[in-house]
Tab-separated table of C-alpha atoms and ligand atoms in Angstrom:
chain	number	residue	atom	x	y	z
A	87	MET	CA	-9.613	27.181	13.881
A	88	SER	CA	-6.016	26.456	12.986
A	89	LEU	CA	-4.393	23.202	14.047
A	90	ASN	CA	-1.800	23.379	16.852
A	91	ARG	CA	-0.573	19.816	17.084
A	92	ILE	CA	-0.152	16.982	14.617
A	93	GLN	CA	1.288	13.470	14.506
A	94	VAL	CA	2.446	11.869	11.278
A	95	PHE	CA	3.905	8.551	10.167
A	96	ALA	CA	6.779	8.744	7.678
A	97	PRO	CA	7.616	5.318	6.221
A	98	ALA	CA	11.060	3.785	5.921
A	99	SER	CA	12.228	3.048	2.397
A	100	VAL	CA	14.448	0.868	0.224
A	101	ALA	CA	16.765	2.906	-2.014
A	102	ASN	CA	18.615	1.826	-5.179
A	103	VAL	CA	16.486	-1.337	-5.662
A	104	GLY	CA	19.364	-3.066	-7.473
A	105	PRO	CA	20.355	-1.132	-10.589
A	106	GLY	CA	18.859	2.270	-9.672
A	107	TYR	CA	21.739	3.719	-7.654
A	108	ASP	CA	20.580	7.106	-6.263
A	109	THR	CA	17.547	7.016	-8.576
A	110	PHE	CA	15.097	4.280	-7.445
A	111	GLY	CA	13.383	3.854	-4.089
A	112	PHE	CA	10.179	2.466	-2.633
A	113	ALA	CA	8.378	2.933	0.670
A	114	ILE	CA	7.677	0.012	3.006
A	115	GLU	CA	5.128	-0.594	5.765
A	116	HIS	CA	5.406	-0.893	9.569
A	117	LEU	CA	8.856	0.702	9.901
A	118	GLY	CA	9.282	4.463	9.918
A	119	ASP	CA	9.169	7.560	12.099
A	120	VAL	CA	6.277	8.848	14.147
A	121	ILE	CA	6.750	12.601	14.295
A	122	SER	CA	4.735	14.908	16.519
A	123	LEU	CA	4.842	18.647	16.071
A	124	THR	CA	3.291	21.264	18.344
A	125	LYS	CA	3.200	24.956	17.524
A	126	ARG	CA	5.039	27.197	19.979
A	127	SER	CA	4.243	30.786	20.836
A	128	ASP	CA	7.841	31.791	19.988
A	129	SER	CA	10.139	31.131	17.028
A	130	LYS	CA	12.172	28.326	18.637
A	131	LEU	CA	12.615	24.863	17.120
A	132	ASN	CA	12.774	22.697	20.194
A	133	ILE	CA	13.639	18.983	19.912
A	134	LEU	CA	12.129	16.893	22.690
A	135	LYS	CA	13.894	13.750	23.848
A	136	SER	CA	13.451	11.215	21.080
A	137	ALA	CA	12.205	7.656	21.463
A	138	GLY	CA	13.751	4.592	19.805
A	139	ALA	CA	17.106	6.278	19.109
A	140	ASP	CA	19.370	8.896	20.582
A	141	LEU	CA	19.053	11.782	18.128
A	142	PRO	CA	20.787	15.179	18.215
A	143	THR	CA	18.841	17.826	20.155
A	144	ASP	CA	20.690	20.750	18.549
A	145	PRO	CA	18.279	21.993	15.841
A	146	ALA	CA	21.225	22.711	13.558
A	147	LYS	CA	22.306	19.062	13.757
A	148	ASN	CA	18.990	17.251	13.560
A	149	VAL	CA	17.743	16.428	10.044
A	150	ALA	CA	14.108	17.061	11.051
A	151	THR	CA	14.667	20.609	12.269
A	152	VAL	CA	17.093	21.446	9.436
A	153	ALA	CA	14.343	20.432	7.003
A	154	ILE	CA	11.692	22.420	8.913
A	155	GLN	CA	13.987	25.476	9.000
A	156	SER	CA	14.422	25.266	5.242
A	157	LEU	CA	10.632	25.249	4.844
A	158	LEU	CA	10.204	28.169	7.274
A	159	ASP	CA	12.923	30.193	5.524
A	160	SER	CA	11.195	29.818	2.185
A	161	LEU	CA	8.004	31.225	3.723
A	162	ASP	CA	9.812	33.852	5.747
A	163	SER	CA	7.975	32.414	8.763
A	164	GLN	CA	8.990	32.816	12.415
A	165	GLN	CA	6.763	29.967	13.648
A	166	GLY	CA	8.447	27.767	16.259
A	167	PHE	CA	7.664	24.096	16.992
A	168	ASP	CA	8.236	21.440	19.618
A	169	VAL	CA	9.379	18.373	17.707
A	170	HIS	CA	9.159	14.812	18.973
A	171	ILE	CA	10.578	11.921	16.953
A	172	LYS	CA	9.834	8.299	17.688
A	173	LYS	CA	11.917	5.940	15.560
A	174	LEU	CA	10.428	2.537	14.802
A	175	PHE	CA	13.710	1.339	13.282
A	176	LYS	CA	17.398	1.968	13.855
A	177	PRO	CA	19.290	4.801	12.185
A	178	GLY	CA	22.144	3.493	10.034
A	179	SER	CA	20.199	0.418	8.951
A	180	GLY	CA	19.958	1.328	5.254
A	181	LEU	CA	16.234	2.021	5.382
A	182	GLY	CA	16.352	5.781	4.941
A	183	SER	CA	16.213	6.827	8.579
A	184	SER	CA	17.197	10.449	8.005
A	185	ALA	CA	14.833	10.651	5.014
A	186	SER	CA	11.913	9.494	7.191
A	187	SER	CA	12.706	12.150	9.792
A	188	ALA	CA	13.172	14.924	7.244
A	189	SER	CA	10.064	13.975	5.238
A	190	GLY	CA	7.820	13.514	8.261
A	191	ALA	CA	8.991	16.794	9.773
A	192	VAL	CA	8.297	18.970	6.724
A	193	TYR	CA	5.028	17.149	6.027
A	194	ALA	CA	3.831	17.850	9.569
A	195	ALA	CA	5.054	21.463	9.591
A	196	ASN	CA	3.384	22.146	6.236
A	197	LYS	CA	0.057	20.880	7.613
A	198	LEU	CA	0.315	23.059	10.740
A	199	LEU	CA	1.136	26.068	8.566
A	200	GLY	CA	-2.061	25.624	6.551
A	201	GLU	CA	-0.514	23.659	3.646
A	202	PRO	CA	1.223	26.405	1.684
A	203	TYR	CA	2.992	23.674	-0.337
A	204	THR	CA	1.983	20.503	-2.158
A	205	ASP	CA	3.634	17.260	-1.038
A	206	GLU	CA	5.818	17.287	-4.182
A	207	GLN	CA	6.993	20.808	-3.386
A	208	LEU	CA	8.089	19.670	0.084
A	209	LEU	CA	10.783	17.467	-1.444
A	210	GLU	CA	13.392	20.207	-1.706
A	211	PHE	CA	13.044	21.072	2.007
A	212	ALA	CA	13.239	17.421	3.071
A	213	LEU	CA	16.326	17.051	0.894
A	214	ASP	CA	18.031	19.880	2.793
A	215	GLY	CA	17.583	17.816	5.962
A	216	GLU	CA	18.736	14.600	4.308
A	217	GLU	CA	21.856	16.355	3.032
A	218	LEU	CA	22.949	16.984	6.614
A	219	ALA	CA	23.006	13.225	7.276
A	220	SER	CA	24.596	11.912	4.105
A	221	GLY	CA	26.689	14.877	2.996
A	222	MET	CA	25.031	15.043	-0.402
A	223	ILE	CA	21.615	15.297	-1.996
A	224	HIS	CA	19.987	12.038	-2.945
A	225	ALA	CA	16.244	11.739	-3.269
A	226	ASP	CA	15.844	7.979	-3.547
A	227	ASN	CA	14.821	7.652	0.126
A	228	VAL	CA	13.167	11.042	0.607
A	229	ALA	CA	10.868	10.744	-2.433
A	230	PRO	CA	9.244	7.414	-1.441
A	231	SER	CA	9.078	8.352	2.241
A	232	LEU	CA	7.279	11.579	1.420
A	233	LEU	CA	5.180	10.497	-1.572
A	234	GLY	CA	4.887	6.705	-1.196
A	235	GLY	CA	5.107	3.902	-3.754
A	236	PHE	CA	8.068	3.218	-6.041
A	237	GLN	CA	9.646	6.522	-7.042
A	238	ALA	CA	12.301	7.166	-9.659
A	239	VAL	CA	14.454	10.249	-10.063
A	240	ARG	CA	14.715	11.130	-13.749
A	241	SER	CA	16.855	14.176	-13.048
A	242	TYR	CA	18.443	15.923	-10.067
A	243	GLU	CA	18.981	19.263	-11.816
A	244	PRO	CA	16.205	20.121	-12.125
A	245	LEU	CA	14.650	17.619	-9.728
A	246	GLU	CA	12.153	15.517	-11.651
A	247	LEU	CA	10.531	12.320	-10.412
A	248	PHE	CA	8.117	9.760	-11.697
A	249	ARG	CA	6.229	6.934	-10.020
A	250	ILE	CA	6.563	3.336	-11.189
A	251	PRO	CA	3.493	1.122	-10.680
A	252	THR	CA	4.169	-2.144	-8.840
A	253	PRO	CA	2.270	-5.458	-8.894
A	254	GLU	CA	-0.340	-5.598	-6.135
A	255	GLU	CA	0.760	-9.018	-4.859
A	256	LEU	CA	4.441	-8.101	-4.538
A	257	ARG	CA	5.846	-8.450	-1.030
A	258	VAL	CA	9.075	-7.064	0.422
A	259	LEU	CA	11.106	-8.861	3.038
A	260	ILE	CA	13.578	-6.613	4.838
A	261	ILE	CA	16.471	-8.382	6.525
A	262	PHE	CA	18.415	-6.197	8.949
A	263	PRO	CA	21.439	-7.771	10.625
A	264	ASP	CA	22.278	-5.494	13.523
A	265	VAL	CA	25.554	-3.959	12.408
A	266	GLU	CA	25.853	-0.270	11.565
A	267	VAL	CA	26.909	0.979	8.129
A	268	LYS	CA	27.197	4.759	7.771
A	269	THR	CA	25.834	6.099	4.455
A	270	SER	CA	28.769	8.508	4.128
A	271	GLU	CA	31.288	5.625	4.485
A	272	ALA	CA	29.341	3.328	2.169
A	273	LYS	CA	29.194	6.145	-0.390
A	274	GLY	CA	32.988	6.405	-0.270
A	275	LEU	CA	33.332	2.817	-1.493
A	276	VAL	CA	31.334	3.383	-4.649
A	277	PRO	CA	33.465	3.852	-7.795
A	278	LYS	CA	33.613	7.380	-9.220
A	279	GLU	CA	33.627	6.156	-12.805
A	280	LEU	CA	32.071	3.364	-14.841
A	281	SER	CA	33.145	1.889	-18.140
A	282	VAL	CA	30.670	2.020	-21.020
A	283	LYS	CA	30.467	-1.775	-20.763
A	284	GLU	CA	29.374	-1.555	-17.102
A	285	ALA	CA	27.038	1.372	-17.748
A	286	ARG	CA	25.419	-0.505	-20.631
A	287	GLU	CA	24.638	-3.391	-18.310
A	288	GLN	CA	23.274	-1.056	-15.664
A	289	TRP	CA	20.913	0.894	-17.934
A	290	GLY	CA	19.721	-2.324	-19.515
A	291	ASN	CA	18.711	-3.500	-16.058
A	292	VAL	CA	17.142	-0.150	-15.136
A	293	GLY	CA	14.905	-0.319	-18.202
A	294	ALA	CA	14.132	-3.986	-17.604
A	295	LEU	CA	13.157	-3.388	-13.969
A	296	ILE	CA	10.709	-0.624	-14.903
A	297	HIS	CA	9.151	-2.870	-17.541
A	298	ALA	CA	9.016	-5.837	-15.153
A	299	MET	CA	7.218	-3.721	-12.526
A	300	HIS	CA	4.672	-2.518	-15.095
A	301	THR	CA	3.964	-5.983	-16.465
A	302	ALA	CA	4.552	-8.190	-13.374
A	303	ASP	CA	7.174	-10.079	-15.387
A	304	TYR	CA	8.890	-11.823	-12.468
A	305	LYS	CA	11.529	-13.611	-14.493
A	306	LEU	CA	12.651	-10.304	-15.962
A	307	MET	CA	12.477	-8.731	-12.489
A	308	SER	CA	14.783	-11.355	-11.016
A	309	HIS	CA	17.320	-10.763	-13.809
A	310	ALA	CA	17.030	-6.968	-13.616
A	311	ILE	CA	17.633	-6.587	-9.873
A	312	THR	CA	21.393	-6.676	-10.157
A	313	ASP	CA	23.885	-3.891	-9.649
A	314	ARG	CA	27.343	-3.127	-11.057
A	315	ILE	CA	27.873	0.021	-8.985
A	316	ALA	CA	27.279	-0.427	-5.257
A	317	GLU	CA	26.583	-4.096	-4.553
A	318	PRO	CA	30.039	-5.420	-5.544
A	319	VAL	CA	31.834	-3.075	-3.117
A	320	ARG	CA	29.282	-2.880	-0.317
A	321	ARG	CA	28.309	-6.516	0.094
A	322	GLN	CA	31.504	-7.162	2.076
A	323	LEU	CA	30.137	-4.871	4.848
A	324	ILE	CA	27.100	-7.121	5.321
A	325	PRO	CA	27.521	-10.347	7.296
A	326	HIS	CA	26.433	-13.460	5.348
A	327	TYR	CA	25.218	-11.439	2.364
A	328	GLY	CA	26.070	-14.070	-0.262
A	329	LYS	CA	24.598	-16.941	1.703
A	330	VAL	CA	21.307	-15.196	2.480
A	331	LYS	CA	20.928	-13.928	-1.084
A	332	GLN	CA	21.523	-17.382	-2.516
A	333	TYR	CA	19.041	-18.953	-0.124
A	334	ALA	CA	16.309	-16.404	-0.887
A	335	MET	CA	16.812	-16.602	-4.658
A	336	ASP	CA	16.735	-20.420	-4.503
A	337	HIS	CA	13.478	-20.286	-2.502
A	338	GLY	CA	11.205	-18.060	-4.501
A	339	ALA	CA	12.622	-14.526	-4.255
A	340	VAL	CA	12.175	-12.553	-7.470
A	341	GLY	CA	14.889	-10.068	-6.594
A	342	PHE	CA	17.418	-9.509	-3.830
A	343	ASN	CA	19.885	-6.749	-3.150
A	344	ILE	CA	21.218	-4.263	-0.610
A	345	SER	CA	18.714	-1.745	0.733
A	346	GLY	CA	20.289	1.680	0.285
A	347	SER	CA	23.780	1.628	1.717
A	348	GLY	CA	23.042	-1.413	3.910
A	349	PRO	CA	23.361	-3.399	6.081
A	350	SER	CA	19.663	-4.097	5.451
A	351	MET	CA	18.869	-6.283	2.484
A	352	PHE	CA	15.585	-6.574	0.648
A	353	ALA	CA	14.053	-9.585	-1.068
A	354	LEU	CA	10.980	-9.372	-3.293
A	355	PHE	CA	8.462	-12.204	-3.417
A	356	LYS	CA	5.329	-12.918	-5.434
A	357	SER	CA	3.356	-13.678	-2.265
A	358	ALA	CA	3.548	-13.335	1.513
A	359	GLU	CA	3.450	-17.159	1.860
A	360	THR	CA	6.621	-17.639	-0.194
A	361	ALA	CA	8.373	-14.907	1.772
A	362	LYS	CA	7.295	-16.407	5.114
A	363	SER	CA	8.634	-19.821	4.152
A	364	CYS	CA	12.141	-18.288	3.849
A	365	MET	CA	12.157	-16.363	7.089
A	366	THR	CA	13.002	-19.132	9.545
A	367	GLU	CA	16.066	-20.264	7.580
A	368	ILE	CA	17.334	-16.695	7.260
A	369	GLU	CA	16.892	-16.143	10.986
A	370	LYS	CA	18.869	-19.332	11.637
A	371	VAL	CA	21.851	-18.029	9.626
A	372	TYR	CA	22.173	-15.074	11.997
A	373	GLN	CA	21.330	-17.045	15.133
A	374	LYS	CA	24.250	-19.344	14.335
A	375	ALA	CA	26.503	-16.308	13.970
A	376	ASP	CA	25.134	-14.890	17.234
A	377	LEU	CA	24.065	-11.719	15.455
A	378	PRO	CA	20.636	-10.173	16.113
A	379	VAL	CA	18.522	-9.860	12.984
A	380	MET	CA	15.220	-8.050	12.364
A	381	LEU	CA	12.874	-9.173	9.594
A	382	ASN	CA	9.974	-7.094	8.289
A	383	LEU	CA	7.503	-8.381	5.730
A	384	SER	CA	5.226	-5.876	4.015
A	385	ARG	CA	3.783	-4.586	0.785
A	386	ILE	CA	5.391	-1.774	-1.121
A	387	ASN	CA	3.688	1.031	0.774
A	388	PRO	CA	1.513	3.009	-1.640
A	389	ASN	CA	1.410	5.866	0.866
A	390	GLY	CA	4.100	8.276	1.898
A	391	CYS	CA	3.715	10.501	4.951
A	392	GLN	CA	0.301	10.362	6.576
A	393	VAL	CA	-1.422	12.022	9.496
A	394	ILE	CA	-2.138	9.475	12.229
B	623	LIG	N1	21.366	5.849	-2.875
B	623	LIG	C1	21.985	6.040	-1.604
B	623	LIG	C2	23.218	5.166	-1.526
B	623	LIG	C3	21.017	5.672	-0.523
B	623	LIG	O1	23.154	4.027	-1.968
B	623	LIG	O2	24.244	5.613	-1.028
B	623	LIG	C4	21.565	5.775	0.862
B	623	LIG	O3	20.717	5.157	1.764
């Protein structure tokens, strides 16, 4: 008997990871989208009232249904769905909100359609949804949300990805001060050109970060998680960025940078204990500034979208 209803979890993700602008991203735990899809007897894509955020209900303007439509078009399918999205984190937080919706939606639709595609093949449909939100194709949130782990984009044309292994004990602290930064605006700040001197520094760090992840070389990791492209221009959009980064790096973080286009930041730690010992002080920084802050401590999520 074919399945009529499904619920999936699509994890949030950290894109760029320091030097890997538009190329690196990893999935995290706890935060993400819970997407429920039910088959309809007609061809309509119907968006039910979302939970956790006010999302567009016009299927042409919602990343989830745009991604599903792209999948249906490729199959020449007229199958309609009721789509319900529950967001466990805020859109515009720099944790790949639109990528979670687009990935979860195509993953769920593919399952209900009898899995005509592999998870890797679903990427291009999820990217069509993501493009609606950010105005351009970037896979550094979609790839980890869909496939899990630490993903790297070797090439966009053609799209080619590879997965970078990460040390088991590594923990990620997400720090989200509650101000909104739109990806499209944050993208506009990024320089269009780099000098060879800057590029040389960046690709040195890209190589070093991959090696550090493979070998659990934490000293190298802490040197490699730097960025000449986005961090210098985007950090000004994030309240207390310098102070929080300095504190974390002085107290055991083995890497700190902006998550995607911000305002969320990520800090990597060798253990949950070290990360926890920093959390109170970081919370105090934002309490003093009267700005709500959300912290999330997790592993790098080895899983992408999953049926729940
Ligand atoms: N790589 C993208 C950027 C991710 O930094 O603009 C957006 O979340």
